Amino acid sequence: MKKIKDLLVGFLAGVGIGALIEAVLSMIIKENIVGVPEFVASHAVGYAKIIQCLVYGGFGLVSVLMVAVFKNKNRVTYLNQSIHFCAMLGYFIFAGLYLRWFKDGFSIVISAISFVGIYLLISFAFYISEKNMIGKINKKL
């Protein structure tokens, strides 16, 4: 039951983060975007947004499913993190190709570099959070 809850929470987090990123991009380019016009035009009204939300939710599902990777204590942390990164990057490229985010090979490279930067920022934030929590626990001990 906990696994189903974790998957649902991960899926909803993916949908929420994807929608938030889409909203921020809309504000940056000063145009209300629902998706890439080529993708939206290839589906009936409303379906493109639903499909897009399902794909965004997939990011959360992949991330939650990769938590099982971290439970393997026989592997070093950087290897677990590398496996998680590769899975997320692979899903990002799949999502980008499916949702037609990329126009050519160069845009895939630029997007992948952006993804790496964002992934590193998020990983660093988690690292700092964990380090602070360990520091607080050590002070209490």
PDB file of C-alpha atoms in Angstrom:
ATOM      1  CA  MET A   1       0.000   0.000   0.000  1.00  0.00           C
ATOM      2  CA  LYS A   2       2.862   2.371   0.824  1.00  0.00           C
ATOM      3  CA  LYS A   3       4.393   1.720  -2.609  1.00  0.00           C
ATOM      4  CA  ILE A   4       1.149   2.725  -4.333  1.00  0.00           C
ATOM      5  CA  LYS A   5       0.980   5.877  -2.221  1.00  0.00           C
ATOM      6  CA  ASP A   6       4.613   6.694  -3.031  1.00  0.00           C
ATOM      7  CA  LEU A   7       3.971   6.164  -6.749  1.00  0.00           C
ATOM      8  CA  LEU A   8       0.875   8.375  -6.640  1.00  0.00           C
ATOM      9  CA  VAL A   9       2.706  11.118  -4.746  1.00  0.00           C
ATOM     10  CA  GLY A  10       5.637  10.885  -7.189  1.00  0.00           C
ATOM     11  CA  PHE A  11       3.292  11.023 -10.182  1.00  0.00           C
ATOM     12  CA  LEU A  12       1.454  14.057  -8.808  1.00  0.00           C
ATOM     13  CA  ALA A  13       4.755  15.764  -7.969  1.00  0.00           C
ATOM     14  CA  GLY A  14       5.880  15.222 -11.563  1.00  0.00           C
ATOM     15  CA  VAL A  15       2.642  16.688 -12.908  1.00  0.00           C
ATOM     16  CA  GLY A  16       2.893  19.675 -10.557  1.00  0.00           C
ATOM     17  CA  ILE A  17       6.540  20.413 -11.277  1.00  0.00           C
ATOM     18  CA  GLY A  18       5.976  20.017 -15.020  1.00  0.00           C
ATOM     19  CA  ALA A  19       3.013  22.414 -14.922  1.00  0.00           C
ATOM     20  CA  LEU A  20       5.037  24.881 -12.844  1.00  0.00           C
ATOM     21  CA  ILE A  21       7.945  24.794 -15.297  1.00  0.00           C
ATOM     22  CA  GLU A  22       5.498  25.302 -18.156  1.00  0.00           C
ATOM     23  CA  ALA A  23       3.971  28.304 -16.344  1.00  0.00           C
ATOM     24  CA  VAL A  24       7.391  29.857 -15.702  1.00  0.00           C
ATOM     25  CA  LEU A  25       8.348  29.389 -19.360  1.00  0.00           C
ATOM     26  CA  SER A  26       5.049  31.031 -20.355  1.00  0.00           C
ATOM     27  CA  MET A  27       5.927  34.034 -18.189  1.00  0.00           C
ATOM     28  CA  ILE A  28       9.452  34.231 -19.627  1.00  0.00           C
ATOM     29  CA  ILE A  29       8.349  34.164 -23.269  1.00  0.00           C
ATOM     30  CA  LYS A  30       5.206  36.213 -22.463  1.00  0.00           C
ATOM     31  CA  GLU A  31       2.931  33.759 -24.246  1.00  0.00           C
ATOM     32  CA  ASN A  32       0.507  31.260 -22.752  1.00  0.00           C
ATOM     33  CA  ILE A  33       1.869  27.902 -23.864  1.00  0.00           C
ATOM     34  CA  VAL A  34       0.093  24.583 -23.573  1.00  0.00           C
ATOM     35  CA  GLY A  35       2.784  22.612 -25.330  1.00  0.00           C
ATOM     36  CA  VAL A  36       4.787  22.589 -28.516  1.00  0.00           C
ATOM     37  CA  PRO A  37       2.424  23.639 -31.344  1.00  0.00           C
ATOM     38  CA  GLU A  38       3.377  20.636 -33.509  1.00  0.00           C
ATOM     39  CA  PHE A  39       2.476  18.247 -30.684  1.00  0.00           C
ATOM     40  CA  VAL A  40      -0.744  20.075 -29.750  1.00  0.00           C
ATOM     41  CA  ALA A  41      -1.879  20.203 -33.397  1.00  0.00           C
ATOM     42  CA  SER A  42      -1.476  16.434 -33.748  1.00  0.00           C
ATOM     43  CA  HIS A  43      -4.124  15.691 -31.084  1.00  0.00           C
ATOM     44  CA  ALA A  44      -7.791  16.480 -30.520  1.00  0.00           C
ATOM     45  CA  VAL A  45      -8.646  19.491 -28.350  1.00  0.00           C
ATOM     46  CA  GLY A  46      -7.678  18.884 -24.723  1.00  0.00           C
ATOM     47  CA  TYR A  47      -5.951  15.577 -25.305  1.00  0.00           C
ATOM     48  CA  ALA A  48      -2.529  17.145 -25.821  1.00  0.00           C
ATOM     49  CA  LYS A  49      -2.649  18.703 -22.349  1.00  0.00           C
ATOM     50  CA  ILE A  50      -3.747  15.418 -20.740  1.00  0.00           C
ATOM     51  CA  ILE A  51      -0.995  13.467 -22.512  1.00  0.00           C
ATOM     52  CA  GLN A  52       1.517  16.136 -21.543  1.00  0.00           C
ATOM     53  CA  CYS A  53       0.469  15.900 -17.867  1.00  0.00           C
ATOM     54  CA  LEU A  54       0.796  12.104 -17.982  1.00  0.00           C
ATOM     55  CA  VAL A  55       4.311  12.425 -19.407  1.00  0.00           C
ATOM     56  CA  TYR A  56       5.192  14.971 -16.684  1.00  0.00           C
ATOM     57  CA  GLY A  57       3.880  12.525 -14.097  1.00  0.00           C
ATOM     58  CA  GLY A  58       6.231   9.947 -15.572  1.00  0.00           C
ATOM     59  CA  PHE A  59       9.178  11.979 -14.297  1.00  0.00           C
ATOM     60  CA  GLY A  60       7.888  11.515 -10.764  1.00  0.00           C
ATOM     61  CA  LEU A  61       7.244   7.806 -11.331  1.00  0.00           C
ATOM     62  CA  VAL A  62      10.747   7.209 -12.693  1.00  0.00           C
ATOM     63  CA  SER A  63      12.228   9.078  -9.751  1.00  0.00           C
ATOM     64  CA  VAL A  64      10.204   7.070  -7.197  1.00  0.00           C
ATOM     65  CA  LEU A  65      10.991   3.788  -8.930  1.00  0.00           C
ATOM     66  CA  MET A  66      14.679   4.669  -8.859  1.00  0.00           C
ATOM     67  CA  VAL A  67      14.535   4.950  -5.052  1.00  0.00           C
ATOM     68  CA  ALA A  68      14.871   1.163  -5.073  1.00  0.00           C
ATOM     69  CA  VAL A  69      18.324   1.759  -6.544  1.00  0.00           C
ATOM     70  CA  PHE A  70      19.308   3.720  -3.439  1.00  0.00           C
ATOM     71  CA  LYS A  71      18.250   0.888  -1.133  1.00  0.00           C
ATOM     72  CA  ASN A  72      21.155  -1.206  -2.387  1.00  0.00           C
ATOM     73  CA  LYS A  73      23.720  -0.471   0.310  1.00  0.00           C
ATOM     74  CA  ASN A  74      26.346  -2.628  -1.421  1.00  0.00           C
ATOM     75  CA  ARG A  75      26.882   0.082  -4.043  1.00  0.00           C
ATOM     76  CA  VAL A  76      28.653   3.339  -3.362  1.00  0.00           C
ATOM     77  CA  THR A  77      26.489   6.464  -3.233  1.00  0.00           C
ATOM     78  CA  TYR A  78      27.937   8.073  -6.349  1.00  0.00           C
ATOM     79  CA  LEU A  79      27.092   4.958  -8.383  1.00  0.00           C
ATOM     80  CA  ASN A  80      23.487   5.012  -7.118  1.00  0.00           C
ATOM     81  CA  GLN A  81      23.279   8.711  -7.963  1.00  0.00           C
ATOM     82  CA  SER A  82      24.732   8.063 -11.422  1.00  0.00           C
ATOM     83  CA  ILE A  83      22.159   5.349 -12.129  1.00  0.00           C
ATOM     84  CA  HIS A  84      19.360   7.693 -11.002  1.00  0.00           C
ATOM     85  CA  PHE A  85      20.754  10.496 -13.167  1.00  0.00           C
ATOM     86  CA  CYS A  86      20.961   8.256 -16.257  1.00  0.00           C
ATOM     87  CA  ALA A  87      17.386   7.043 -15.776  1.00  0.00           C
ATOM     88  CA  MET A  88      16.094  10.607 -15.390  1.00  0.00           C
ATOM     89  CA  LEU A  89      18.105  11.881 -18.370  1.00  0.00           C
ATOM     90  CA  GLY A  90      16.865   8.965 -20.481  1.00  0.00           C
ATOM     91  CA  TYR A  91      13.265   9.718 -19.549  1.00  0.00           C
ATOM     92  CA  PHE A  92      13.843  13.434 -20.216  1.00  0.00           C
ATOM     93  CA  ILE A  93      15.061  12.685 -23.738  1.00  0.00           C
ATOM     94  CA  PHE A  94      12.151  10.262 -24.318  1.00  0.00           C
ATOM     95  CA  ALA A  95       9.657  12.889 -23.076  1.00  0.00           C
ATOM     96  CA  GLY A  96      11.280  15.593 -25.195  1.00  0.00           C
ATOM     97  CA  LEU A  97      11.163  13.492 -28.331  1.00  0.00           C
ATOM     98  CA  TYR A  98       7.573  12.381 -27.691  1.00  0.00           C
ATOM     99  CA  LEU A  99       6.323  15.885 -26.855  1.00  0.00           C
ATOM    100  CA  ARG A 100       8.396  17.346 -29.711  1.00  0.00           C
ATOM    101  CA  TRP A 101      10.438  19.720 -27.550  1.00  0.00           C
ATOM    102  CA  PHE A 102      13.455  19.344 -29.819  1.00  0.00           C
ATOM    103  CA  LYS A 103      13.762  20.719 -33.316  1.00  0.00           C
ATOM    104  CA  ASP A 104      17.143  19.141 -34.140  1.00  0.00           C
ATOM    105  CA  GLY A 105      20.161  17.426 -32.616  1.00  0.00           C
ATOM    106  CA  PHE A 106      21.588  20.723 -31.385  1.00  0.00           C
ATOM    107  CA  SER A 107      18.444  21.493 -29.349  1.00  0.00           C
ATOM    108  CA  ILE A 108      18.684  18.025 -27.760  1.00  0.00           C
ATOM    109  CA  VAL A 109      22.257  18.792 -26.672  1.00  0.00           C
ATOM    110  CA  ILE A 110      21.348  22.237 -25.297  1.00  0.00           C
ATOM    111  CA  SER A 111      18.330  20.784 -23.473  1.00  0.00           C
ATOM    112  CA  ALA A 112      20.424  17.946 -22.050  1.00  0.00           C
ATOM    113  CA  ILE A 113      23.007  20.445 -20.784  1.00  0.00           C
ATOM    114  CA  SER A 114      20.205  22.462 -19.153  1.00  0.00           C
ATOM    115  CA  PHE A 115      18.832  19.262 -17.628  1.00  0.00           C
ATOM    116  CA  VAL A 116      22.265  18.406 -16.197  1.00  0.00           C
ATOM    117  CA  GLY A 117      22.558  21.875 -14.651  1.00  0.00           C
ATOM    118  CA  ILE A 118      19.127  21.692 -13.049  1.00  0.00           C
ATOM    119  CA  TYR A 119      19.763  18.135 -11.852  1.00  0.00           C
ATOM    120  CA  LEU A 120      23.034  19.215 -10.242  1.00  0.00           C
ATOM    121  CA  LEU A 121      21.348  22.166  -8.507  1.00  0.00           C
ATOM    122  CA  ILE A 122      18.614  19.933  -7.103  1.00  0.00           C
ATOM    123  CA  SER A 123      21.175  17.320  -6.012  1.00  0.00           C
ATOM    124  CA  PHE A 124      23.251  20.015  -4.296  1.00  0.00           C
ATOM    125  CA  ALA A 125      20.155  21.307  -2.476  1.00  0.00           C
ATOM    126  CA  PHE A 126      19.397  17.782  -1.222  1.00  0.00           C
ATOM    127  CA  TYR A 127      23.033  17.375  -0.174  1.00  0.00           C
ATOM    128  CA  ILE A 128      22.980  20.603   1.841  1.00  0.00           C
ATOM    129  CA  SER A 129      19.661  19.632   3.440  1.00  0.00           C
ATOM    130  CA  GLU A 130      20.964  16.178   4.443  1.00  0.00           C
ATOM    131  CA  LYS A 131      24.228  17.655   5.711  1.00  0.00           C
ATOM    132  CA  ASN A 132      22.333  20.154   7.906  1.00  0.00           C
ATOM    133  CA  MET A 133      20.070  17.423   9.255  1.00  0.00           C
ATOM    134  CA  ILE A 134      23.084  15.236  10.125  1.00  0.00           C
ATOM    135  CA  GLY A 135      24.710  18.228  11.818  1.00  0.00           C
ATOM    136  CA  LYS A 136      21.600  18.778  13.971  1.00  0.00           C
ATOM    137  CA  ILE A 137      21.464  15.096  14.904  1.00  0.00           C
ATOM    138  CA  ASN A 138      25.154  15.147  15.860  1.00  0.00           C
ATOM    139  CA  LYS A 139      24.618  18.207  18.080  1.00  0.00           C
ATOM    140  CA  LYS A 140      21.783  16.436  19.905  1.00  0.00           C
ATOM    141  CA  LEU A 141      23.974  13.385  20.468  1.00  0.00           C
TER     142      LEU A 141
END
